[in-house]
Tab-separated table of C-alpha atoms in Angstrom:
chain	number	residue	atom	x	y	z
A	1	UNK	CA	113.870	96.556	101.213
A	2	UNK	CA	116.400	97.718	98.668
A	3	UNK	CA	115.258	96.102	95.424
A	4	UNK	CA	117.936	95.725	92.772
A	5	UNK	CA	117.611	94.133	89.357
A	6	UNK	CA	120.419	91.949	88.056
A	7	UNK	CA	120.712	90.938	84.431
A	8	UNK	CA	123.188	90.135	81.714
A	9	UNK	CA	123.329	88.231	78.476
A	10	UNK	CA	123.820	84.481	78.408
A	11	UNK	CA	127.448	83.683	79.214
A	12	UNK	CA	128.047	87.042	80.923
A	13	UNK	CA	128.690	85.607	84.379
A	14	UNK	CA	125.424	86.849	85.881
A	15	UNK	CA	124.963	83.680	87.939
A	16	UNK	CA	128.433	84.107	89.466
A	17	UNK	CA	127.636	87.710	90.407
A	18	UNK	CA	124.295	86.599	91.854
A	19	UNK	CA	126.063	84.044	94.049
A	20	UNK	CA	128.604	86.655	95.209
A	21	UNK	CA	125.784	89.049	96.183
A	22	UNK	CA	123.966	86.246	98.013
A	23	UNK	CA	127.170	85.540	99.948
A	24	UNK	CA	127.119	89.172	101.107
A	25	UNK	CA	123.636	88.707	102.535
A	26	UNK	CA	121.343	89.637	99.657
A	27	UNK	CA	118.117	87.715	99.202
A	28	UNK	CA	118.244	86.545	95.596
A	29	UNK	CA	115.025	85.900	93.695
A	30	UNK	CA	116.363	83.855	90.787
A	31	UNK	CA	113.968	83.582	87.836
A	32	UNK	CA	115.894	80.653	86.340
A	33	UNK	CA	115.777	78.719	89.617
A	34	UNK	CA	112.051	79.450	89.982
A	35	UNK	CA	111.523	78.231	86.407
A	36	UNK	CA	113.289	74.960	87.219
A	37	UNK	CA	111.160	74.520	90.373
A	38	UNK	CA	107.947	75.135	88.429
A	39	UNK	CA	109.017	72.676	85.719
A	40	UNK	CA	109.616	69.845	88.200
A	41	UNK	CA	107.633	66.589	87.894
A	42	UNK	CA	104.140	66.953	89.309
A	43	UNK	CA	103.995	70.715	88.765
A	44	UNK	CA	101.192	72.160	86.596
A	45	UNK	CA	103.711	73.993	84.399
A	46	UNK	CA	105.409	70.736	83.396
A	47	UNK	CA	102.025	69.150	82.707
A	48	UNK	CA	101.130	72.062	80.416
A	49	UNK	CA	104.477	71.792	78.601
A	50	UNK	CA	103.943	68.073	77.987
A	51	UNK	CA	100.364	68.758	76.815
A	52	UNK	CA	101.710	71.254	74.270
A	53	UNK	CA	104.959	69.587	73.143
A	54	UNK	CA	104.372	65.886	73.831
A	55	UNK	CA	105.966	63.193	75.995
A	56	UNK	CA	109.159	63.495	73.950
A	57	UNK	CA	110.237	66.500	76.040
A	58	UNK	CA	110.600	64.265	79.118
A	59	UNK	CA	113.582	62.179	80.138
A	60	UNK	CA	113.148	58.500	81.005
A	61	UNK	CA	112.683	59.422	84.678
A	62	UNK	CA	109.959	62.000	83.974
A	63	UNK	CA	112.102	65.130	84.273
A	64	UNK	CA	111.979	67.888	81.676
A	65	UNK	CA	114.597	67.333	78.969
A	66	UNK	CA	115.790	70.944	78.864
A	67	UNK	CA	118.254	70.594	75.979
A	68	UNK	CA	115.659	68.645	74.013
A	69	UNK	CA	112.989	71.287	74.591
A	70	UNK	CA	115.465	74.051	73.756
A	71	UNK	CA	116.269	72.380	70.451
A	72	UNK	CA	112.553	72.452	69.625
A	73	UNK	CA	111.787	76.062	70.547
A	74	UNK	CA	114.930	77.990	69.668
A	75	UNK	CA	114.444	77.522	65.957
A	76	UNK	CA	110.686	78.012	65.980
A	77	UNK	CA	109.165	81.368	66.963
A	78	UNK	CA	105.664	79.952	67.378
A	79	UNK	CA	106.882	77.139	69.648
A	80	UNK	CA	108.919	79.596	71.719
A	81	UNK	CA	105.890	81.883	72.118
A	82	UNK	CA	103.814	78.893	73.219
A	83	UNK	CA	106.428	77.863	75.786
A	84	UNK	CA	106.763	81.419	77.095
A	85	UNK	CA	102.974	81.689	77.410
A	86	UNK	CA	103.052	78.647	79.699
A	87	UNK	CA	106.125	79.491	81.747
A	88	UNK	CA	106.373	83.282	82.056
A	89	UNK	CA	103.028	83.981	83.796
A	90	UNK	CA	103.669	81.262	86.394
A	91	UNK	CA	107.183	82.554	87.055
A	92	UNK	CA	105.823	86.099	87.350
A	93	UNK	CA	103.294	85.041	89.982
A	94	UNK	CA	105.996	83.321	92.036
A	95	UNK	CA	108.377	86.286	91.762
A	96	UNK	CA	105.578	88.581	92.957
A	97	UNK	CA	104.869	86.236	95.881
A	98	UNK	CA	108.524	86.264	96.956
A	99	UNK	CA	108.795	90.038	96.583
A	100	UNK	CA	105.727	90.471	98.752
A	101	UNK	CA	107.286	88.223	101.391
A	102	UNK	CA	110.416	90.411	101.407
A	103	UNK	CA	108.532	93.746	101.427
A	104	UNK	CA	108.924	95.695	104.623
A	105	UNK	CA	112.322	94.209	105.433
A	106	UNK	CA	115.444	96.344	105.375
A	107	UNK	CA	117.546	93.848	103.434
A	108	UNK	CA	118.822	93.865	99.878
A	109	UNK	CA	116.679	91.865	97.448
A	110	UNK	CA	118.243	91.013	94.106
A	111	UNK	CA	115.846	90.221	91.282
A	112	UNK	CA	117.996	87.964	89.077
A	113	UNK	CA	116.222	87.794	85.703
A	114	UNK	CA	117.899	87.043	82.347
A	115	UNK	CA	115.294	89.019	80.350
A	116	UNK	CA	114.868	91.916	82.791
A	117	UNK	CA	115.565	94.608	80.197
A	118	UNK	CA	113.150	92.973	77.766
A	119	UNK	CA	110.425	92.877	80.454
A	120	UNK	CA	110.438	96.663	80.867
A	121	UNK	CA	110.243	96.374	84.653
A	122	UNK	CA	111.136	99.711	86.281
A	123	UNK	CA	110.218	99.454	89.971
A	124	UNK	CA	113.771	98.825	91.211
A	125	UNK	CA	116.219	101.101	92.987
A	126	UNK	CA	118.855	100.194	90.399
A	127	UNK	CA	119.488	97.857	87.486
A	128	UNK	CA	122.839	96.078	87.611
A	129	UNK	CA	124.095	94.721	84.274
A	130	UNK	CA	126.881	92.157	84.031
A	131	UNK	CA	128.655	92.959	80.779
A	132	UNK	CA	130.904	91.061	78.387
A	133	UNK	CA	131.557	91.228	74.667
A	134	UNK	CA	129.336	88.714	72.842
A	135	UNK	CA	132.320	86.831	71.407
A	136	UNK	CA	133.690	86.355	74.938
A	137	UNK	CA	130.285	85.045	76.038
A	138	UNK	CA	130.221	82.558	73.152
A	139	UNK	CA	133.719	81.348	73.996
A	140	UNK	CA	132.668	80.765	77.613
A	141	UNK	CA	129.448	78.998	76.621
A	142	UNK	CA	131.389	76.642	74.371
A	143	UNK	CA	134.003	75.980	77.069
A	144	UNK	CA	131.823	75.839	80.200
A	145	UNK	CA	128.443	74.589	78.958
A	146	UNK	CA	129.434	72.564	75.928
A	147	UNK	CA	127.285	74.644	73.586
A	148	UNK	CA	128.063	74.933	69.909
A	149	UNK	CA	128.979	78.403	68.717
A	150	UNK	CA	125.896	78.362	66.484
A	151	UNK	CA	123.596	77.614	69.421
A	152	UNK	CA	125.271	80.248	71.603
A	153	UNK	CA	124.947	82.947	68.928
A	154	UNK	CA	121.301	81.984	68.318
A	155	UNK	CA	120.496	82.432	72.003
A	156	UNK	CA	122.335	85.749	72.186
A	157	UNK	CA	120.338	86.958	69.162
A	158	UNK	CA	117.070	86.298	71.049
A	159	UNK	CA	118.042	88.510	73.985
A	160	UNK	CA	118.301	92.265	74.260
A	161	UNK	CA	121.466	93.541	72.623
A	162	UNK	CA	124.497	94.477	74.683
A	163	UNK	CA	123.844	98.136	73.800
A	164	UNK	CA	120.211	97.906	74.941
A	165	UNK	CA	121.232	96.444	78.306
A	166	UNK	CA	123.957	99.032	78.857
A	167	UNK	CA	121.542	101.848	77.964
A	168	UNK	CA	119.229	100.718	80.784
A	169	UNK	CA	121.969	99.995	83.333
A	170	UNK	CA	122.389	102.049	86.490
A	171	UNK	CA	125.437	100.012	87.510
A	172	UNK	CA	127.686	98.008	85.152
A	173	UNK	CA	129.872	95.097	86.213
A	174	UNK	CA	132.533	94.513	83.561
A	175	UNK	CA	133.315	90.786	83.552
A	176	UNK	CA	136.126	90.561	81.017
A	177	UNK	CA	138.758	89.897	83.688
A	178	UNK	CA	139.487	87.057	86.092
A	179	UNK	CA	137.622	85.929	89.196
A	180	UNK	CA	139.597	88.199	91.542
A	181	UNK	CA	138.779	91.268	89.442
A	182	UNK	CA	135.104	90.293	89.398
A	183	UNK	CA	135.011	89.836	93.177
A	184	UNK	CA	136.660	93.243	93.686
A	185	UNK	CA	134.087	94.908	91.410
A	186	UNK	CA	131.207	93.172	93.205
A	187	UNK	CA	132.601	94.510	96.513
A	188	UNK	CA	132.380	98.032	95.072
A	189	UNK	CA	128.886	97.449	93.731
A	190	UNK	CA	127.695	96.067	97.079
A	191	UNK	CA	128.681	99.347	98.733
A	192	UNK	CA	126.774	101.251	96.029
A	193	UNK	CA	123.715	99.067	96.566
A	194	UNK	CA	123.705	99.618	100.327
A	195	UNK	CA	123.587	103.386	99.694
A	196	UNK	CA	120.473	103.112	97.485
A	197	UNK	CA	117.056	104.196	98.754
A	198	UNK	CA	114.641	101.449	99.817
A	199	UNK	CA	111.481	100.873	97.771
């Protein structure tokens, strides 16, 4: 398989790029989607979250109240560490399981992880970074996700800096333009990916 990492700061458009690569035939291993699956009702991860943070982090129908949990942990380093200690190992095990299932194939596997630079992972053929100026990201988060500017900036501050991501990038996708420009750039990047050596 050709294993490619995909990352970008919150609001960069990483999820859009991930979907475009999937449409070209890539197998996408999406850490955010895996997290949501593992936090579903009945899953051990959700049970552990409730044990740590209380029933107040659940909605009336027993789902995880993501905005409510975020409001608890994003202002509290200890709470965030506790949440990460519950979630990250379980997500890592599932990512490893899916990578093992894809090993030996000749397809492109995209490891879509928001904190890929922070993780230090270096076993990929290339790291693709979706890049935007932080103020553009904040504007998009306010417009598209209804976040406050304060919340958006707080989340950006908890991720690797733009400079840190760009320093690690093998391929950069500039996402300051419109959808057509992004699609054209992803077409170029797809050709670059197909020329990479398998791992």
